[in-house]
Coordinates of N, CA and C and ligand atoms in Angstrom, one line a residue:
M299 N -28.3 -0.4 -53.7 CA -27.5 -1.1 -54.7 C -28.0 -2.6 -54.8
H300 N -28.1 -3.2 -53.6 CA -28.5 -4.6 -53.6 C -30.0 -4.7 -54.2
F301 N -30.8 -3.7 -53.8 CA -32.1 -3.7 -54.3 C -32.2 -3.6 -55.8
T302 N -31.4 -2.7 -56.4 CA -31.4 -2.5 -57.8 C -31.0 -3.8 -58.5
T303 N -30.0 -4.5 -58.0 CA -29.5 -5.7 -58.6 C -30.6 -6.8 -58.6
L304 N -31.2 -6.9 -57.4 CA -32.3 -7.9 -57.3 C -33.4 -7.6 -58.3
A305 N -33.8 -6.4 -58.3 CA -34.9 -6.0 -59.2 C -34.6 -6.3 -60.7
T306 N -33.4 -6.1 -61.1 CA -33.0 -6.3 -62.4 C -33.1 -7.8 -62.7
F307 N -32.6 -8.6 -61.8 CA -32.6 -10.1 -61.9 C -34.0 -10.6 -62.1
V308 N -34.9 -10.1 -61.2 CA -36.3 -10.6 -61.2 C -36.9 -10.2 -62.5
A309 N -36.7 -9.0 -63.0 CA -37.3 -8.6 -64.3 C -36.8 -9.5 -65.4
V310 N -35.5 -9.8 -65.5 CA -35.0 -10.6 -66.6 C -35.6 -12.0 -66.5
A311 N -35.6 -12.6 -65.3 CA -36.2 -13.9 -65.1 C -37.7 -14.0 -65.5
A312 N -38.4 -13.0 -65.2 CA -39.8 -12.9 -65.5 C -40.0 -12.8 -67.0
T313 N -39.2 -12.0 -67.7 CA -39.3 -11.9 -69.1 C -39.0 -13.2 -69.8
A314 N -38.0 -13.9 -69.3 CA -37.6 -15.2 -70.0 C -38.7 -16.2 -69.8
S315 N -39.3 -16.3 -68.6 CA -40.3 -17.4 -68.4 C -41.6 -17.1 -69.1
A316 N -41.8 -15.8 -69.5 CA -43.1 -15.5 -70.1 C -43.0 -15.6 -71.6
Q317 N -41.9 -16.0 -72.1 CA -41.6 -15.9 -73.6 C -42.2 -17.1 -74.3
T318 N -43.5 -17.1 -74.6 CA -44.1 -18.2 -75.4 C -44.5 -17.6 -76.7
L319 N -43.9 -18.2 -77.8 CA -44.2 -17.7 -79.1 C -45.3 -18.6 -79.7
T320 N -46.3 -17.9 -80.4 CA -47.4 -18.7 -80.9 C -47.7 -18.4 -82.4
G321 N -47.2 -17.3 -82.9 CA -47.5 -16.9 -84.3 C -46.6 -17.7 -85.3
Q322 N -47.1 -17.6 -86.6 CA -46.4 -18.4 -87.6 C -44.9 -18.1 -87.7
Y323 N -44.5 -16.9 -87.7 CA -43.1 -16.6 -87.9 C -42.6 -15.8 -86.7
D324 N -43.1 -16.0 -85.5 CA -42.7 -15.3 -84.3 C -41.2 -15.7 -84.0
C325 N -40.4 -14.7 -83.6 CA -39.1 -15.0 -83.1 C -38.8 -14.1 -81.9
A326 N -37.9 -14.6 -81.1 CA -37.5 -13.8 -79.9 C -36.0 -14.0 -79.6
P327 N -35.4 -12.9 -79.1 CA -34.0 -13.1 -78.6 C -33.9 -14.2 -77.5
A328 N -32.9 -15.0 -77.6 CA -32.7 -16.0 -76.6 C -31.2 -16.1 -76.2
G329 N -30.7 -15.1 -75.5 CA -29.3 -15.0 -75.2 C -28.5 -14.9 -76.4
T330 N -27.5 -15.8 -76.7 CA -26.7 -15.7 -77.9 C -27.4 -16.3 -79.1
Y331 N -28.7 -16.6 -79.0 CA -29.4 -17.2 -80.0 C -30.7 -16.4 -80.3
Q332 N -31.4 -16.9 -81.4 CA -32.7 -16.4 -81.6 C -33.6 -17.6 -81.7
L333 N -34.7 -17.6 -81.0 CA -35.7 -18.7 -81.0 C -36.8 -18.3 -82.0
C334 N -37.1 -19.2 -83.0 CA -38.1 -18.9 -83.9 C -39.1 -20.0 -84.1
Q335 N -40.4 -19.7 -84.3 CA -41.4 -20.7 -84.6 C -41.3 -21.3 -85.9
N336 N -41.2 -20.5 -87.0 CA -41.0 -20.9 -88.3 C -42.0 -22.0 -88.8
L337 N -43.3 -21.7 -88.8 CA -44.3 -22.6 -89.2 C -44.4 -22.5 -90.8
W338 N -43.3 -22.8 -91.5 CA -43.3 -22.5 -92.9 C -44.3 -23.5 -93.7
G339 N -44.5 -24.7 -93.2 CA -45.4 -25.6 -93.9 C -46.8 -25.8 -93.3
K340 N -47.1 -24.8 -92.5 CA -48.4 -24.8 -91.8 C -49.6 -25.1 -92.7
S341 N -49.6 -24.5 -93.9 CA -50.8 -24.6 -94.8 C -51.0 -26.0 -95.3
S342 N -50.0 -26.9 -95.1 CA -50.2 -28.3 -95.6 C -50.9 -29.2 -94.5
G343 N -51.2 -28.5 -93.4 CA -51.9 -29.3 -92.3 C -52.8 -28.5 -91.5
V344 N -53.3 -29.1 -90.5 CA -54.2 -28.5 -89.5 C -53.5 -28.7 -88.2
G345 N -53.4 -27.7 -87.4 CA -52.8 -27.9 -86.1 C -52.3 -26.6 -85.4
S346 N -51.5 -26.7 -84.4 CA -50.9 -25.6 -83.8 C -49.6 -25.9 -83.1
Q347 N -48.9 -24.9 -82.8 CA -47.6 -25.1 -82.2 C -47.2 -23.8 -81.4
N348 N -46.4 -24.0 -80.4 CA -45.8 -22.9 -79.7 C -44.4 -23.2 -79.2
S349 N -43.6 -22.2 -79.0 CA -42.2 -22.4 -78.5 C -42.0 -21.4 -77.3
T350 N -41.4 -22.0 -76.3 CA -41.2 -21.2 -75.1 C -39.7 -21.2 -74.7
L351 N -39.2 -20.0 -74.6 CA -37.8 -19.9 -74.0 C -37.9 -20.1 -72.5
I352 N -37.0 -21.1 -72.1 CA -37.0 -21.5 -70.6 C -36.0 -20.6 -69.9
S353 N -34.7 -20.7 -70.5 CA -33.7 -19.9 -69.8 C -32.5 -19.8 -70.7
T354 N -31.6 -18.8 -70.4 CA -30.3 -18.7 -71.1 C -29.3 -18.5 -70.0
S355 N -28.1 -19.0 -70.3 CA -26.9 -18.8 -69.4 C -25.7 -18.9 -70.2
G356 N -24.9 -17.8 -70.3 CA -23.8 -17.8 -71.2 C -24.2 -18.1 -72.6
N357 N -23.5 -19.1 -73.2 CA -23.8 -19.6 -74.5 C -24.8 -20.8 -74.6
T358 N -25.4 -21.0 -73.5 CA -26.3 -22.2 -73.4 C -27.8 -21.7 -73.3
V359 N -28.7 -22.4 -74.0 CA -30.1 -22.0 -74.0 C -30.9 -23.3 -73.7
S360 N -32.1 -23.0 -73.2 CA -33.1 -24.1 -72.9 C -34.4 -23.6 -73.4
W361 N -35.1 -24.5 -74.1 CA -36.5 -24.1 -74.7 C -37.3 -25.3 -74.8
R362 N -38.6 -25.1 -75.1 CA -39.6 -26.1 -75.3 C -40.4 -25.8 -76.5
T363 N -40.7 -26.8 -77.3 CA -41.6 -26.7 -78.4 C -42.8 -27.7 -78.3
Q364 N -44.0 -27.2 -78.3 CA -45.2 -28.1 -78.2 C -45.9 -28.0 -79.5
W365 N -46.3 -29.1 -80.1 CA -46.9 -29.1 -81.4 C -48.0 -30.2 -81.5
Q366 N -48.9 -29.9 -82.4 CA -49.9 -31.0 -82.8 C -50.3 -30.6 -84.2
W367 N -50.1 -31.6 -85.1 CA -50.4 -31.4 -86.5 C -51.1 -32.6 -87.1
Q368 N -52.1 -32.4 -88.0 CA -52.7 -33.4 -88.7 C -52.6 -33.2 -90.2
N369 N -52.9 -34.2 -91.0 CA -53.0 -34.2 -92.5 C -51.6 -34.1 -93.2
N370 N -51.6 -34.6 -94.4 CA -50.4 -34.7 -95.3 C -49.2 -35.2 -94.5
P371 N -49.2 -36.5 -94.2 CA -48.1 -37.0 -93.3 C -46.7 -36.9 -93.9
N372 N -46.6 -36.6 -95.2 CA -45.2 -36.5 -95.7 C -44.7 -35.1 -95.8
N373 N -45.5 -34.2 -95.3 CA -45.1 -32.8 -95.4 C -44.7 -32.2 -94.0
V374 N -43.5 -31.6 -94.0 CA -43.1 -30.9 -92.8 C -44.0 -29.7 -92.6
K375 N -44.4 -29.5 -91.3 CA -45.2 -28.4 -91.0 C -44.5 -27.1 -90.5
S376 N -43.3 -27.4 -89.9 CA -42.6 -26.3 -89.3 C -41.1 -26.7 -89.0
Y377 N -40.4 -25.7 -88.6 CA -39.0 -25.9 -88.1 C -38.7 -25.0 -86.9
A378 N -39.4 -25.2 -85.8 CA -39.1 -24.4 -84.6 C -37.6 -24.6 -84.3
N379 N -36.8 -23.5 -84.1 CA -35.4 -23.7 -84.0 C -34.8 -22.5 -83.2
V380 N -33.6 -22.8 -82.7 CA -32.7 -21.7 -82.3 C -31.6 -21.5 -83.3
L381 N -31.3 -20.2 -83.6 CA -30.2 -19.9 -84.5 C -29.1 -19.2 -83.8
S382 N -27.9 -19.6 -83.9 CA -26.8 -19.0 -83.2 C -26.5 -17.6 -83.9
N383 N -26.3 -16.6 -83.0 CA -26.0 -15.3 -83.5 C -24.5 -15.2 -83.8
S384 N -23.7 -16.1 -83.3 CA -22.2 -15.9 -83.4 C -21.5 -17.1 -84.2
A385 N -22.1 -18.3 -84.2 CA -21.4 -19.4 -84.9 C -21.8 -19.3 -86.4
K386 N -21.1 -18.4 -87.1 CA -21.4 -18.2 -88.5 C -20.3 -17.3 -89.1
G387 N -20.3 -17.3 -90.4 CA -19.4 -16.4 -91.2 C -18.0 -16.9 -91.2
V388 N -17.8 -18.2 -91.0 CA -16.4 -18.8 -91.0 C -16.3 -19.8 -92.1
Q389 N -15.2 -19.7 -92.8 CA -14.9 -20.7 -93.9 C -14.6 -22.0 -93.3
L390 N -15.0 -23.1 -93.9 CA -14.8 -24.4 -93.4 C -13.3 -24.7 -93.2
S391 N -12.5 -24.2 -94.1 CA -11.0 -24.4 -93.9 C -10.5 -23.6 -92.7
K392 N -11.2 -22.7 -92.1 CA -10.7 -21.9 -91.0 C -11.3 -22.4 -89.7
V393 N -12.2 -23.4 -89.7 CA -12.8 -23.8 -88.5 C -11.8 -24.7 -87.7
K394 N -11.4 -24.2 -86.5 CA -10.5 -25.0 -85.7 C -11.3 -26.1 -84.9
S395 N -12.4 -25.6 -84.4 CA -13.3 -26.5 -83.7 C -14.7 -25.9 -83.7
A396 N -15.7 -26.7 -83.6 CA -17.1 -26.3 -83.6 C -17.9 -27.1 -82.6
P397 N -17.6 -26.9 -81.3 CA -18.2 -27.7 -80.2 C -19.7 -27.5 -80.1
T398 N -20.4 -28.5 -79.9 CA -21.8 -28.4 -79.7 C -22.3 -29.4 -78.6
T399 N -23.3 -29.0 -77.8 CA -23.9 -30.0 -76.9 C -25.4 -29.8 -77.0
W400 N -26.1 -30.9 -77.0 CA -27.6 -30.8 -77.1 C -28.2 -32.0 -76.2
S401 N -28.8 -31.6 -75.2 CA -29.5 -32.5 -74.3 C -31.0 -32.3 -74.4
W402 N -31.8 -33.3 -74.9 CA -33.2 -33.0 -75.1 C -34.0 -34.3 -74.8
E403 N -35.3 -34.1 -74.7 CA -36.2 -35.2 -74.4 C -37.6 -34.9 -74.9
Y404 N -38.4 -36.0 -75.3 CA -39.8 -35.8 -75.5 C -40.5 -35.9 -74.1
E405 N -41.1 -34.8 -73.6 CA -41.8 -34.9 -72.4 C -43.1 -35.6 -72.5
S406 N -43.6 -35.5 -73.7 CA -44.8 -36.3 -74.0 C -44.9 -36.4 -75.6
Q407 N -45.6 -37.5 -76.0 CA -45.8 -37.7 -77.5 C -46.9 -38.6 -77.7
S408 N -47.7 -38.3 -78.7 CA -48.8 -39.2 -79.1 C -48.2 -40.4 -79.8
S409 N -49.0 -41.5 -79.9 CA -48.4 -42.7 -80.6 C -48.2 -42.4 -82.1
G410 N -47.1 -42.9 -82.6 CA -46.8 -42.8 -84.0 C -46.5 -41.5 -84.5
I411 N -45.8 -40.6 -83.7 CA -45.5 -39.3 -84.2 C -44.5 -39.4 -85.4
R412 N -44.6 -38.5 -86.3 CA -43.7 -38.4 -87.4 C -43.0 -37.0 -87.3
A413 N -41.7 -37.1 -86.9 CA -40.9 -35.8 -86.6 C -39.5 -36.1 -86.5
D414 N -38.7 -35.2 -86.9 CA -37.2 -35.3 -86.6 C -36.8 -34.2 -85.5
V415 N -35.6 -34.5 -85.0 CA -35.0 -33.6 -84.0 C -33.6 -33.4 -84.7
S416 N -33.3 -32.1 -85.1 CA -32.2 -32.0 -86.1 C -31.5 -30.6 -86.0
Y417 N -30.3 -30.7 -86.5 CA -29.5 -29.5 -86.8 C -29.8 -29.2 -88.3
D418 N -29.8 -27.9 -88.6 CA -29.9 -27.5 -90.0 C -28.8 -26.5 -90.2
I419 N -27.7 -26.9 -90.9 CA -26.5 -26.0 -91.0 C -26.4 -25.6 -92.5
W420 N -26.3 -24.3 -92.7 CA -26.3 -23.7 -94.0 C -24.9 -23.2 -94.4
T421 N -24.4 -23.5 -95.6 CA -23.2 -23.0 -96.1 C -23.4 -22.4 -97.5
G422 N -22.5 -21.5 -97.8 CA -22.5 -20.8 -99.1 C -21.2 -20.2 -99.5
N423 N -21.2 -19.5 -100.7 CA -20.0 -18.9 -101.2 C -19.6 -17.6 -100.5
S424 N -20.5 -17.0 -99.8 CA -20.2 -15.7 -99.2 C -20.4 -15.9 -97.7
P425 N -19.7 -15.0 -96.9 CA -19.7 -15.1 -95.4 C -21.1 -15.1 -94.8
S426 N -22.0 -14.3 -95.4 CA -23.4 -14.2 -94.8 C -24.4 -14.6 -95.8
G427 N -25.5 -15.1 -95.3 CA -26.6 -15.4 -96.2 C -27.7 -16.0 -95.4
Q428 N -29.0 -15.7 -95.7 CA -30.1 -16.3 -95.0 C -30.2 -17.8 -95.3
P429 N -30.6 -18.6 -94.3 CA -30.9 -20.0 -94.6 C -32.0 -20.1 -95.7
A430 N -31.8 -21.2 -96.5 CA -32.8 -21.4 -97.6 C -33.0 -20.2 -98.5
S431 N -31.9 -19.6 -99.0 CA -32.0 -18.4 -99.8 C -31.1 -18.6 -101.1
S432 N -31.1 -17.6 -101.9 CA -30.2 -17.7 -103.1 C -28.8 -17.7 -102.7
A433 N -28.4 -17.4 -101.5 CA -27.0 -17.5 -101.1 C -26.6 -18.9 -100.6
S434 N -27.5 -19.8 -100.5 CA -27.3 -21.1 -99.9 C -26.7 -22.1 -101.0
S435 N -25.6 -22.7 -100.6 CA -25.0 -23.8 -101.5 C -25.3 -25.2 -100.9
Y436 N -25.2 -25.3 -99.6 CA -25.5 -26.6 -99.0 C -26.3 -26.5 -97.7
E437 N -27.2 -27.4 -97.5 CA -27.9 -27.6 -96.3 C -27.5 -28.9 -95.7
I438 N -26.8 -28.8 -94.5 CA -26.3 -30.0 -93.9 C -27.2 -30.3 -92.7
M439 N -27.9 -31.4 -92.7 CA -28.8 -31.7 -91.6 C -28.1 -32.9 -90.8
I440 N -28.3 -32.8 -89.5 CA -27.9 -33.9 -88.6 C -29.2 -34.3 -87.8
W441 N -29.7 -35.5 -88.1 CA -30.9 -35.9 -87.4 C -30.5 -36.8 -86.2
L442 N -30.8 -36.2 -85.0 CA -30.5 -37.0 -83.8 C -31.7 -37.9 -83.5
S443 N -32.8 -37.7 -84.2 CA -34.0 -38.5 -84.1 C -34.8 -38.4 -85.4
G444 N -35.4 -39.5 -85.8 CA -36.3 -39.4 -86.9 C -37.4 -40.5 -86.7
L445 N -38.6 -40.1 -86.2 CA -39.6 -41.1 -85.8 C -40.7 -41.2 -86.9
G446 N -41.3 -42.4 -87.0 CA -42.4 -42.6 -87.8 C -42.2 -42.9 -89.3
G447 N -40.9 -43.2 -89.6 CA -40.6 -43.6 -91.0 C -40.4 -42.4 -91.9
I448 N -40.2 -41.2 -91.4 CA -39.9 -40.1 -92.3 C -38.5 -40.1 -92.9
Q449 N -38.4 -39.4 -94.0 CA -37.1 -39.4 -94.7 C -36.6 -38.0 -95.1
P450 N -35.3 -37.8 -95.1 CA -34.8 -36.5 -95.5 C -35.0 -36.4 -97.1
V451 N -34.6 -35.2 -97.5 CA -34.6 -34.9 -99.0 C -33.7 -35.8 -99.7
G452 N -34.0 -36.3 -100.9 CA -33.1 -37.1 -101.8 C -33.2 -38.5 -101.5
S453 N -32.1 -39.2 -101.6 CA -32.0 -40.7 -101.4 C -30.8 -41.0 -100.5
K454 N -30.9 -42.2 -100.0 CA -29.8 -42.7 -99.1 C -28.7 -43.1 -100.0
I455 N -27.5 -42.5 -99.8 CA -26.3 -42.8 -100.6 C -25.3 -43.7 -99.8
L456 N -25.4 -43.7 -98.5 CA -24.5 -44.5 -97.7 C -25.1 -44.9 -96.4
S457 N -24.7 -46.1 -95.9 CA -25.2 -46.5 -94.5 C -23.9 -46.7 -93.7
G458 N -24.1 -46.6 -92.4 CA -23.0 -47.0 -91.5 C -21.8 -46.1 -91.6
V459 N -22.0 -44.8 -91.8 CA -20.9 -43.8 -91.9 C -20.5 -43.4 -90.5
S460 N -19.3 -43.5 -90.1 CA -18.8 -43.1 -88.7 C -18.3 -41.7 -88.8
V461 N -19.0 -40.8 -88.0 CA -18.5 -39.4 -87.9 C -18.8 -39.0 -86.5
A462 N -17.8 -38.4 -85.9 CA -17.9 -37.8 -84.5 C -18.4 -38.8 -83.5
G463 N -17.9 -40.1 -83.6 CA -18.2 -41.1 -82.6 C -19.6 -41.7 -82.7
H464 N -20.4 -41.3 -83.8 CA -21.7 -41.9 -84.0 C -21.8 -42.5 -85.4
T465 N -22.8 -43.3 -85.6 CA -23.0 -44.0 -86.9 C -24.2 -43.4 -87.6
W466 N -24.1 -43.1 -88.9 CA -25.1 -42.4 -89.6 C -25.4 -43.0 -91.0
D467 N -26.7 -42.8 -91.4 CA -27.0 -43.0 -92.8 C -26.9 -41.6 -93.5
L468 N -26.3 -41.6 -94.7 CA -26.2 -40.3 -95.3 C -27.1 -40.2 -96.5
W469 N -27.9 -39.2 -96.5 CA -28.9 -38.9 -97.6 C -28.4 -37.7 -98.3
K470 N -28.7 -37.7 -99.7 CA -28.3 -36.6 -100.5 C -29.4 -36.3 -101.6
G471 N -29.6 -35.0 -101.8 CA -30.5 -34.6 -102.9 C -30.6 -33.1 -103.0
P472 N -31.1 -32.6 -104.2 CA -31.2 -31.2 -104.4 C -32.5 -30.6 -103.8
N473 N -32.5 -29.4 -103.4 CA -33.7 -28.7 -103.0 C -33.5 -27.2 -103.5
S474 N -34.4 -26.7 -104.3 CA -34.2 -25.4 -104.9 C -32.8 -25.2 -105.5
N475 N -32.1 -24.2 -105.0 CA -30.7 -23.9 -105.6 C -29.6 -24.5 -104.7
W476 N -29.9 -25.3 -103.8 CA -28.8 -25.9 -102.9 C -28.9 -27.4 -102.9
Q477 N -27.8 -28.0 -102.4 CA -27.7 -29.5 -102.2 C -28.0 -29.8 -100.7
V478 N -28.7 -30.8 -100.4 CA -29.0 -31.2 -99.0 C -28.2 -32.5 -98.7
L479 N -27.5 -32.5 -97.7 CA -26.8 -33.7 -97.2 C -27.2 -33.9 -95.7
S480 N -27.8 -35.1 -95.5 CA -28.4 -35.3 -94.2 C -27.8 -36.6 -93.6
F481 N -27.3 -36.4 -92.3 CA -26.8 -37.5 -91.5 C -28.0 -37.9 -90.6
V482 N -28.4 -39.2 -90.7 CA -29.5 -39.7 -89.9 C -28.9 -40.7 -89.0
S483 N -29.1 -40.6 -87.7 CA -28.6 -41.5 -86.7 C -29.0 -42.9 -87.1
S484 N -28.1 -43.9 -87.1 CA -28.4 -45.3 -87.4 C -28.7 -46.0 -86.2
T485 N -28.6 -45.4 -85.0 CA -28.7 -46.1 -83.8 C -29.9 -45.6 -82.9
G486 N -30.9 -45.0 -83.6 CA -32.0 -44.4 -82.8 C -31.7 -43.1 -82.2
D487 N -32.5 -42.7 -81.3 CA -32.4 -41.3 -80.7 C -31.1 -41.1 -80.0
I488 N -30.5 -40.0 -80.3 CA -29.3 -39.5 -79.5 C -29.7 -38.3 -78.7
T489 N -30.0 -38.5 -77.4 CA -30.6 -37.5 -76.6 C -29.6 -36.7 -75.8
D490 N -28.3 -37.2 -75.8 CA -27.3 -36.4 -75.2 C -26.1 -36.3 -76.1
F491 N -26.1 -35.3 -76.9 CA -25.2 -35.1 -78.0 C -24.1 -34.1 -77.6
N492 N -22.9 -34.5 -77.8 CA -21.7 -33.7 -77.4 C -20.6 -34.0 -78.4
V493 N -20.5 -33.2 -79.4 CA -19.5 -33.5 -80.5 C -18.8 -32.2 -80.9
D494 N -17.8 -32.4 -81.8 CA -17.2 -31.3 -82.5 C -17.8 -31.3 -84.0
L495 N -18.5 -30.3 -84.4 CA -19.1 -30.3 -85.7 C -18.0 -30.3 -86.8
K496 N -16.8 -29.9 -86.4 CA -15.7 -30.0 -87.4 C -15.5 -31.4 -88.0
N497 N -15.9 -32.4 -87.2 CA -15.8 -33.8 -87.8 C -16.7 -33.9 -89.0
F498 N -17.9 -33.3 -88.9 CA -18.9 -33.4 -90.0 C -18.3 -32.6 -91.2
F499 N -17.8 -31.4 -90.9 CA -17.3 -30.5 -92.0 C -16.1 -31.2 -92.7
D500 N -15.2 -31.8 -91.9 CA -14.0 -32.5 -92.5 C -14.5 -33.7 -93.4
Y501 N -15.5 -34.4 -92.9 CA -16.0 -35.6 -93.7 C -16.6 -35.1 -95.0
L502 N -17.3 -34.0 -94.9 CA -18.0 -33.5 -96.2 C -17.0 -33.0 -97.2
V503 N -15.9 -32.4 -96.7 CA -14.9 -31.9 -97.6 C -14.0 -33.1 -98.1
Q504 N -13.7 -34.0 -97.3 CA -12.8 -35.1 -97.7 C -13.5 -36.2 -98.5
S505 N -14.8 -36.4 -98.2 CA -15.5 -37.6 -98.8 C -16.7 -37.2 -99.6
Q506 N -17.2 -36.0 -99.6 CA -18.4 -35.7 -100.3 C -18.3 -34.5 -101.2
G507 N -17.0 -34.1 -101.5 CA -16.8 -33.0 -102.5 C -17.2 -31.6 -102.1
V508 N -17.5 -31.4 -100.9 CA -17.9 -30.0 -100.5 C -16.6 -29.2 -100.4
S509 N -16.6 -28.0 -101.0 CA -15.4 -27.2 -101.0 C -15.1 -26.6 -99.6
S510 N -13.8 -26.6 -99.2 CA -13.5 -26.1 -97.9 C -13.5 -24.5 -97.9
S511 N -13.7 -23.9 -99.1 CA -13.9 -22.5 -99.1 C -15.3 -22.0 -98.8
Q512 N -16.3 -23.0 -98.7 CA -17.6 -22.7 -98.3 C -17.6 -22.0 -96.9
Y513 N -18.5 -21.1 -96.7 CA -18.7 -20.4 -95.4 C -19.9 -21.0 -94.7
V514 N -19.7 -21.2 -93.4 CA -20.9 -21.5 -92.5 C -21.7 -20.2 -92.4
Q515 N -22.9 -20.3 -92.9 CA -23.8 -19.1 -92.9 C -24.8 -19.1 -91.7
A516 N -25.2 -20.3 -91.3 CA -26.1 -20.3 -90.2 C -26.1 -21.7 -89.6
I517 N -26.3 -21.8 -88.3 CA -26.5 -23.1 -87.6 C -27.8 -23.0 -86.8
Q518 N -28.8 -23.8 -87.3 CA -30.1 -23.8 -86.7 C -30.3 -25.2 -86.0
T519 N -31.0 -25.2 -85.0 CA -31.2 -26.5 -84.2 C -32.7 -26.5 -83.7
G520 N -33.4 -27.6 -84.1 CA -34.8 -27.7 -83.6 C -35.5 -28.9 -84.1
T521 N -36.8 -28.8 -84.4 CA -37.6 -30.0 -84.7 C -38.5 -29.7 -85.9
E522 N -38.6 -30.8 -86.8 CA -39.5 -30.7 -87.9 C -40.6 -31.7 -87.7
P523 N -41.8 -31.3 -87.2 CA -42.9 -32.2 -87.1 C -43.6 -32.4 -88.4
F524 N -44.1 -33.6 -88.6 CA -45.0 -33.9 -89.8 C -46.4 -34.1 -89.3
T525 N -46.6 -35.1 -88.4 CA -47.9 -35.4 -87.8 C -47.8 -35.9 -86.4
G526 N -48.9 -35.8 -85.7 CA -49.0 -36.2 -84.3 C -48.9 -35.1 -83.3
S527 N -48.6 -35.3 -82.1 CA -48.4 -34.3 -81.1 C -47.4 -34.6 -80.1
A528 N -46.6 -33.6 -79.7 CA -45.5 -33.8 -78.8 C -45.1 -32.6 -78.1
S529 N -44.4 -32.8 -77.0 CA -43.7 -31.7 -76.3 C -42.3 -32.0 -76.2
L530 N -41.5 -31.2 -76.9 CA -40.0 -31.5 -77.0 C -39.3 -30.5 -76.1
F531 N -38.6 -31.0 -75.2 CA -37.9 -30.1 -74.2 C -36.4 -30.2 -74.4
T532 N -35.7 -29.1 -74.7 CA -34.3 -29.0 -74.7 C -33.8 -28.5 -73.4
K533 N -33.2 -29.4 -72.6 CA -32.6 -29.1 -71.3 C -31.5 -28.1 -71.4
S534 N -30.6 -28.4 -72.4 CA -29.5 -27.4 -72.7 C -28.9 -27.6 -74.0
Y535 N -28.6 -26.5 -74.7 CA -28.0 -26.6 -76.0 C -27.0 -25.5 -76.1
S536 N -25.9 -25.8 -76.8 CA -24.9 -24.8 -77.1 C -24.2 -25.1 -78.4
V537 N -23.7 -24.1 -79.1 CA -22.8 -24.3 -80.3 C -21.9 -23.1 -80.4
A538 N -20.7 -23.3 -80.9 CA -19.7 -22.3 -81.1 C -18.8 -22.7 -82.2
I539 N -18.2 -21.7 -82.9 CA -17.2 -21.9 -83.9 C -15.9 -21.2 -83.4
N540 N -14.8 -22.0 -83.3 CA -13.5 -21.4 -82.9 C -12.6 -21.4 -84.2
Q541 N -12.0 -20.3 -84.4 CA -11.1 -20.2 -85.6 C -9.8 -19.8 -85.3
Ligands
NAG874 C1 -49.1 -24.9 -77.1 O1 -49.3 -25.9 -78.1 C2 -49.9 -27.1 -77.6 C3 -50.0 -28.1 -78.7 O2 -50.5 -27.5 -79.9 C4 -51.3 -26.7 -77.0 O3 -51.9 -27.9 -76.4 C5 -51.1 -25.7 -75.9 O4 -52.3 -25.3 -75.4 C6 -50.3 -24.5 -76.5 N1 -50.1 -23.5 -75.4 C7 -50.1 -22.2 -75.6 C8 -49.7 -21.3 -74.5 O5 -50.4 -21.7 -76.7

């Protein structure tokens, strides 16, 4: 019995540590999340990227993304991310809390990297829908870091907005069939983030005209590199929606 338990544990640990994704659209299960490479803008540059699942524990996940990209400095090359399998399908009006924690660091970076470290939250009129699809109404980004002078979609409509204990610049603009609202940290990198996302939802409903009948369809968390090279390590990340 003991032997069986040990063997199972070893097998799981070995699978997790061997999990390096290299292909353009490779994904792998990562506990209560899915880890995806998502090199959607690969053709606008030259380079490579990989993502490695480090560990999972309960609703917490740890992973690493290494990337190096050249050319077209204003084009996003990819969005390696984890997608929550459970924090979705809830109307904004029904969200009691949406706690999230994200502890990350650049283990290495070339000089002058252009990249963000960000949440990408998708909402729409129906409970389910793929990110960046015909079902999307809003794309809500939260940039915990934006290096090298990069900018979100649209234009800056507000500075110094206080939400969830941090100060943000708010950017807004259309993309395809949805609106993008991006909160960009006004105070530089936030490497230990621990907030209730309901604060952002409430602000958007009360101050930016987002309907509380919108459903959260997906919460993704990761990095958008433009140019340079870096190793981004997430020590621990979690998100949940309580209704
Ligand atoms: C991961 O990507 C980095 C940067 O592109 C590269 O240096 C490294 O060799 C890659 N590792 C694997 C296992 O592909």
